[in-house]
Each structure stands twice: as C-alpha cells, then as structure tokens.
XYZ file of C-alpha atoms in Angstrom:
388
model
C 0.000 0.000 0.000
C 3.035 2.276 -0.134
C 3.228 5.369 -2.297
C 4.868 5.298 -5.721
C 4.160 8.939 -6.517
C 6.953 11.157 -7.890
C 8.602 13.700 -5.616
C 7.134 16.669 -7.508
C 3.591 15.330 -7.141
C 2.556 18.140 -4.753
C 3.781 20.873 -7.107
C 1.971 19.358 -10.092
C -1.182 18.974 -8.011
C -1.093 22.634 -6.959
C -0.582 23.806 -10.545
C -3.492 21.724 -11.798
C -5.772 22.945 -9.013
C -5.014 26.569 -9.919
C -5.624 25.798 -13.588
C -9.015 24.280 -12.807
C -9.988 27.357 -10.841
C -9.113 29.588 -13.804
C -11.339 27.697 -16.208
C -14.647 29.140 -17.133
C -17.425 27.772 -14.922
C -19.689 25.435 -16.889
C -23.412 24.883 -16.352
C -26.231 22.914 -17.881
C -30.002 22.966 -17.484
C -31.642 21.097 -14.596
C -32.236 17.384 -15.239
C -35.508 16.406 -16.830
C -35.276 12.636 -16.265
C -34.912 10.396 -13.235
C -31.156 10.603 -12.687
C -31.227 7.986 -9.960
C -32.895 5.435 -12.225
C -30.416 6.224 -14.997
C -27.501 5.665 -12.610
C -28.954 2.333 -11.499
C -29.377 1.189 -15.106
C -25.824 2.169 -16.011
C -24.394 0.471 -12.923
C -26.181 -2.760 -13.885
C -24.477 -2.632 -17.281
C -21.173 -1.679 -15.653
C -21.310 -4.771 -13.409
C -21.892 -7.012 -16.439
C -18.971 -5.355 -18.226
C -16.700 -5.836 -15.199
C -17.756 -9.471 -14.812
C -16.463 -10.155 -18.309
C -13.132 -8.453 -17.647
C -10.034 -9.238 -15.608
C -11.578 -7.177 -12.802
C -14.474 -9.604 -12.288
C -13.397 -10.530 -8.749
C -13.664 -6.874 -7.690
C -16.781 -5.987 -9.665
C -19.005 -5.591 -6.608
C -16.586 -3.316 -4.761
C -15.832 -1.230 -7.857
C -19.468 -0.828 -8.882
C -20.513 0.133 -5.344
C -17.896 2.882 -5.197
C -18.806 4.174 -8.669
C -22.493 4.197 -7.760
C -21.699 6.342 -4.716
C -19.508 8.623 -6.842
C -22.226 9.171 -9.447
C -24.776 9.817 -6.723
C -22.551 12.484 -5.159
C -21.862 14.136 -8.512
C -25.592 14.203 -9.250
C -26.212 15.951 -5.942
C -23.328 18.379 -6.300
C -23.711 19.304 -9.982
C -27.120 20.496 -11.112
C -28.135 18.749 -14.319
C -25.376 16.136 -14.041
C -25.623 13.372 -16.648
C -24.004 10.052 -15.643
C -23.318 9.252 -19.309
C -22.222 12.721 -20.464
C -19.785 14.218 -17.988
C -18.554 17.777 -18.376
C -14.961 18.703 -17.496
C -16.347 20.422 -14.393
C -17.590 17.036 -13.171
C -14.105 15.558 -13.447
C -12.677 18.637 -11.707
C -15.059 18.122 -8.797
C -14.068 14.475 -8.503
C -10.353 15.240 -8.611
C -10.812 17.969 -5.987
C -12.531 15.436 -3.713
C -9.635 13.006 -4.215
C -7.128 15.763 -3.448
C -8.987 16.467 -0.235
C -8.621 12.837 0.872
C -4.960 12.918 -0.145
C -4.248 15.615 2.453
C -4.003 12.773 4.961
C -0.400 11.592 4.653
C -1.026 7.885 5.174
C -1.118 4.809 2.974
C -4.841 4.339 3.542
C -5.666 7.907 2.538
C -3.772 7.610 -0.712
C -5.370 4.284 -1.576
C -8.825 5.713 -0.887
C -8.201 8.773 -3.075
C -6.724 6.785 -5.940
C -9.552 4.227 -5.768
C -12.064 7.045 -6.174
C -10.420 8.246 -9.382
C -9.340 4.871 -10.750
C -12.831 3.373 -10.559
C -14.251 6.454 -12.279
C -11.778 5.986 -15.100
C -12.917 2.388 -15.413
C -16.518 3.568 -15.545
C -15.797 6.125 -18.292
C -13.949 3.430 -20.240
C -17.035 1.225 -19.919
C -19.235 4.016 -21.331
C -16.920 4.420 -24.305
C -16.503 0.718 -25.099
C -20.248 0.033 -24.877
C -21.244 3.138 -26.874
C -23.216 4.477 -23.906
C -21.306 7.754 -23.783
C -23.607 10.446 -25.145
C -21.542 13.531 -24.382
C -19.094 15.231 -26.720
C -15.795 13.573 -27.701
C -13.969 16.655 -26.452
C -15.544 16.443 -22.990
C -14.763 12.732 -22.787
C -11.117 13.299 -23.680
C -10.875 16.158 -21.170
C -12.348 14.073 -18.328
C -10.135 11.096 -19.090
C -7.064 13.314 -19.222
C -7.813 15.014 -15.891
C -8.439 11.723 -14.103
C -5.415 10.049 -15.705
C -3.202 13.000 -14.762
C -4.198 12.525 -11.147
C -3.338 8.847 -11.170
C -0.088 9.103 -13.142
C -0.142 5.346 -13.495
C -0.376 4.570 -9.761
C -2.814 1.752 -8.965
C -3.683 0.885 -5.341
C -4.743 -2.309 -3.653
C -8.495 -1.989 -3.211
C -9.663 -3.388 0.087
C -13.131 -4.876 0.367
C -14.830 -6.905 3.064
C -14.295 -10.050 0.978
C -10.525 -9.516 1.150
C -10.448 -10.134 4.902
C -9.613 -13.565 6.291
C -11.245 -13.846 9.710
C -9.447 -15.665 12.544
C -11.067 -18.569 14.358
C -13.047 -16.997 17.186
C -15.346 -18.872 19.546
C -18.662 -17.408 20.681
C -17.289 -17.207 24.214
C -14.244 -15.236 23.059
C -16.388 -12.871 21.004
C -18.854 -12.347 23.848
C -16.040 -11.616 26.297
C -14.417 -9.092 23.940
C -17.702 -7.321 23.181
C -18.667 -7.229 26.869
C -15.436 -5.328 27.583
C -16.385 -2.526 25.198
C -18.071 0.660 26.467
C -20.887 0.063 23.946
C -23.118 -2.216 26.061
C -23.034 -0.073 29.252
C -23.752 3.000 27.115
C -26.779 1.298 25.550
C -27.942 0.103 28.979
C -27.840 3.690 30.187
C -29.755 4.955 27.152
C -32.532 2.381 27.563
C -32.817 3.253 31.276
C -32.999 6.987 30.525
C -35.933 6.605 28.153
C -37.829 4.145 30.369
C -40.380 6.793 31.358
C -40.055 8.765 28.136
C -37.389 11.375 27.354
C -38.074 14.563 25.425
C -35.739 14.757 22.436
C -35.084 18.410 23.172
C -33.823 17.583 26.663
C -30.759 15.675 25.457
C -28.200 17.203 23.104
C -26.727 13.854 22.027
C -30.173 12.489 21.202
C -30.904 15.644 19.216
C -27.760 15.122 17.155
C -28.659 11.468 16.596
C -32.109 12.259 15.196
C -31.184 15.568 13.558
C -29.653 16.355 10.173
C -27.294 19.188 11.099
C -23.706 18.727 9.843
C -21.247 17.638 12.515
C -19.520 20.716 13.889
C -15.744 20.204 14.245
C -15.867 22.413 17.336
C -18.053 19.768 19.034
C -16.301 16.630 17.841
C -15.825 15.268 21.353
C -19.607 15.217 21.779
C -20.115 13.278 18.548
C -19.183 9.863 19.997
C -22.062 9.919 22.496
C -24.487 10.684 19.677
C -23.245 7.538 17.889
C -24.479 5.418 20.799
C -27.911 7.042 20.575
C -27.952 6.448 16.803
C -27.159 2.773 17.379
C -29.923 2.486 19.968
C -32.402 3.924 17.464
C -31.175 1.812 14.538
C -31.393 -1.432 16.546
C -34.845 -0.507 17.927
C -33.630 -0.506 21.511
C -35.414 2.824 21.635
C -37.961 4.481 19.365
C -38.826 8.073 18.651
C -42.513 8.753 19.284
C -43.100 12.285 18.051
C -40.852 14.456 20.234
C -40.257 11.748 22.825
C -37.846 8.806 23.023
C -39.248 5.609 24.525
C -38.105 1.978 24.915
C -38.188 0.149 21.582
C -39.347 -3.318 20.629
C -35.881 -4.788 21.228
C -35.144 -3.059 24.551
C -35.669 -6.305 26.473
C -33.053 -8.174 24.399
C -30.181 -6.073 25.719
C -30.385 -7.417 29.267
C -29.914 -11.021 28.136
C -26.475 -10.353 26.618
C -26.911 -13.195 24.119
C -23.913 -13.814 21.848
C -25.918 -13.254 18.657
C -27.561 -10.130 20.043
C -24.329 -8.405 21.064
C -22.664 -9.426 17.777
C -25.433 -7.657 15.879
C -25.213 -4.617 18.164
C -21.495 -4.159 17.420
C -22.018 -4.687 13.701
C -24.835 -2.149 13.627
C -22.856 0.304 15.735
C -20.017 0.187 13.189
C -22.423 0.473 10.253
C -24.234 3.462 11.740
C -21.008 5.370 12.385
C -19.633 4.814 8.883
C -22.801 5.468 6.865
C -23.904 8.776 5.391
C -27.302 10.223 4.588
C -27.804 10.503 0.832
C -30.907 12.649 1.348
C -28.880 15.195 3.353
C -25.324 14.854 2.005
C -22.250 15.941 3.930
C -19.390 15.178 1.558
C -16.610 15.864 4.064
C -18.186 13.496 6.551
C -18.696 10.877 3.840
C -15.016 11.139 2.892
C -14.119 10.662 6.555
C -16.373 7.599 6.661
C -14.674 6.214 3.538
C -11.277 6.724 5.137
C -12.459 4.962 8.311
C -13.802 2.002 6.320
C -10.423 1.518 4.658
C -8.653 1.938 8.000
C -10.789 -0.741 9.662
C -10.304 -3.145 6.765
C -6.550 -2.570 6.764
C -6.559 -3.058 10.554
C -7.762 -6.640 9.950
C -4.908 -7.517 7.576
C -1.195 -8.227 7.953
C -0.391 -4.694 6.717
C -1.728 -2.665 9.632
C -2.413 1.055 9.074
C -0.243 3.682 10.725
C -1.722 5.588 13.658
C -1.743 9.237 12.576
C -3.211 10.725 15.753
C -1.983 14.187 16.589
C -1.216 15.332 13.042
C -0.759 19.062 12.562
C -3.458 20.636 10.387
C -2.196 24.203 10.805
C -1.767 24.682 7.046
C -5.352 23.627 6.256
C -8.402 25.861 6.326
C -12.074 25.880 5.402
C -13.562 22.600 4.217
C -10.091 21.057 3.872
C -9.580 21.549 7.607
C -13.061 20.246 8.435
C -12.482 17.051 6.404
C -9.157 16.405 8.141
C -10.730 17.023 11.550
C -13.596 14.657 10.808
C -11.191 11.934 9.688
C -9.127 12.407 12.840
C -12.273 12.378 14.984
C -13.659 9.215 13.437
C -10.438 7.240 13.900
C -9.925 8.552 17.464
C -13.525 7.679 18.296
C -13.064 4.100 17.084
C -9.972 3.871 19.304
C -11.854 5.225 22.318
C -14.620 2.698 21.713
C -12.109 -0.162 21.717
C -12.909 -1.153 18.139
C -9.399 -0.097 17.112
C -6.414 -0.605 19.405
C -2.952 0.901 19.278
C -0.029 -1.456 18.757
C 3.046 0.773 18.924
C 2.741 2.929 15.765
C -0.032 0.980 14.037
C -3.726 0.231 14.584
C -5.512 -3.120 14.694
C -8.984 -4.519 15.283
C -8.797 -7.092 18.130
C -9.157 -10.613 16.730
C -12.237 -11.481 18.788
C -14.055 -8.370 17.531
C -13.288 -8.870 13.855
C -16.347 -10.988 12.919
C -18.775 -8.346 14.210
C -16.741 -5.368 12.973
C -16.388 -6.879 9.500
C -20.157 -7.425 9.293
C -20.667 -3.749 10.114
C -18.083 -2.531 7.603
C -19.585 -4.726 4.870
C -22.971 -3.047 5.325
C -21.678 0.520 5.713
C -22.605 3.096 3.082
C -20.258 6.094 3.539
C -22.208 8.217 1.060
C -25.623 6.847 2.019
C -28.188 4.959 -0.022
C -30.329 6.865 -2.511
C -33.972 5.820 -2.437
C -35.512 9.043 -3.667
C -35.850 9.910 -7.360
C -35.673 13.638 -6.757
C -32.374 15.433 -6.208
C -33.527 18.972 -6.887
C -31.162 20.737 -4.528
C -27.516 20.677 -5.636
C -24.923 20.441 -2.898
C -22.746 23.203 -4.213
C -23.031 26.277 -6.347
C -19.794 26.236 -8.319
C -16.732 24.176 -9.014
C -14.448 26.987 -7.942
C -15.994 27.156 -4.483
C -13.663 25.514 -1.918
C -16.657 23.666 -0.498
C -17.456 22.073 -3.819
C -15.425 18.916 -3.338
C-alpha cells in the first residue's frame, strides 16, 4: 500500500488545481429525467462489463464505489448526466480526491486513488459500450484530468471479501464485546428513556435524530451521539413524536446473548460509517470512507499507521473540516475499543473482527439513494472551496 508517486507530485497537483480554478465555470439545465434510475441502469451494465473483464473478482466493490460517486456528482452538480460528464464534473471528482490525499497515510492515498481509478474504469465502460452520449472533447478532457491525477499509480483496493477472519469462539467474542463501552452505554440509554425522554432535553439524542452537519468544534460530543444512533437503529429505543421511549428490542439487551451483542457491534459500526444521501455531507462521507479503509486494513497483515496528533495548521475551510472529521472518526473508534494501538499501528482485536467486519460490509459512507428527486444541488460552483 506504499506510495509510488513522484517527488514533484505536490507541485503538479497545486498547478493543476489553480488551472481548474481559472477555467470558465460550466453549467447545464436542470435534469428532466430520473437521474437515480439512470444511474442504477448504467451500474447494472457496468457490473456485467466488469464481470467479463479481468476485474471480475472486484466488480461488486468497484461498482458500489462508482455508484456512490455518481450519486454524489448528481447531488453536487445540477443537471449532471451520468453518461455525459462535463470537465467540471471531473474537476469536482479530482478535488474530492485531493482532499482525501491531504491525509499523509497509505490508507488515505489508496482511498483517493480508488475514487479516481474506478471512475476511469466507468468512463472506459461508457466508451466501449457506446453508452457515452456527451461530446468527444468532454470525454477526452475528463479522461485526461483523471489520468493526470493517477499518473499510473494503482492501489490495492480493500473490500470486506478480502479479509480472512481468525477462528473466534462465541465465548471469546462475547467476552471481547462485553469489555467494550458500547453495552453499558446502551444500557444507560434504555434506562434513561424508560419513562419517556423529550428529544429536546438531550443534546446527544438531538444530534442522533437531527440532520445538522457535525460541527468540528463539538467533535468530542459526537461519539455519544453515535451510541444514541445505534440504539435507534437497533430498535432498543424508538422516537414517538418528540419523545424517546423503549423500543421493541429493549428487552433483548439485558440477556447479553452472543448473537444479540454481535449484531449490536455490527450495527454500531455500520451506523457510524454510513452517510445520509438525502442530506449529504461530503466531508463526513469522505471521513467515513477513510475509516472504512482503516478498519479493513486493521484486519490484515499490513496494519495502518496511527496518525493521531497530526498538525493541520496549514489547512483551512472545508479542507480543515475534512481532516478534523477523519481524525475524529479514527480517534472515536480507538476510544470505543474497536481499534487498538499497537506501537505505531492500529488493529482490530481478533475477537471483535467478525462483528466489525459485518458492520463494515454493510456501511454506506455516502448513504443509499432511495428518492428519485435530487432537486437541490450540494454546491453552487466548481471553484468554491466547499465544492469537493
């Protein structure tokens, strides 16, 4: 997973970013068709194309990432066509990859390169199957921009299927899960809503049920909200209007059954690493993507480096927020005991890996689109620093 990039990579990247900002902003009319349905149709064809290629073993992972990428572009670029990209669409994608690349770690680079590499594969698919319906000039421009970013560097793409789980008994798994702060936190939540708890009376519960972007200034409070989100997702509690009450599964927590606690850990991981496609927060989704790759790498022989305490003094705006969210998510997983420090690297404890892997496999960092309408674009212009 090491870097093979040339020494002048940073200078080239800066020059290209400035060049993109100087280009004339492009626009197109609002979409008239169901973009979501079009994306789904194209992804189906993309999977078939991958299955017939040398990338067949990774077709599911590649297609899932491309589907998320197209969904984000559709939300960020008004009138986006998944089969007729404009150069501005490629610029937005490259800017997002550059943002991930700010994290100087092997996992960050792999995540960024995967984002661009899979998009190149998708554009190649459109060309080879005659599904591209944009201009030849735009196609060449997009391919050139994405290829320039890669400069021939291909990463190892980690997916849940790549992980070989150790032999873990139910007793070992139950003991490891019982030692986590998760179960006591859920016990406390269920007890607090026993007689009904007004949502407005608890800030963490408000964050769990709300849609406000996570404020970097309140990152330390975000971990507690994750426990509330897990309690809601597993139906330990339910939201009845403006009041939280015990849910249908509240009684199952006391029994501490092996299957029950396994599912609680898996769902807790999934909840933390999944975005909301109906209310996108791209920086948070990028942080989730980074965390997914970190957890997967932490279950391999090539453990990821622990980058806690990095200096972000040179970053500002959305770049700084993305870096802070990445740092917060990894630190939170460490505090929860899901990741542990081993000298300078991070690992998922062996007995936790079955449950953690189940959660990672179901995580959707950019969320799942189930609405046809995406009328509100995420960003106003490609030149805006928040547009990636």
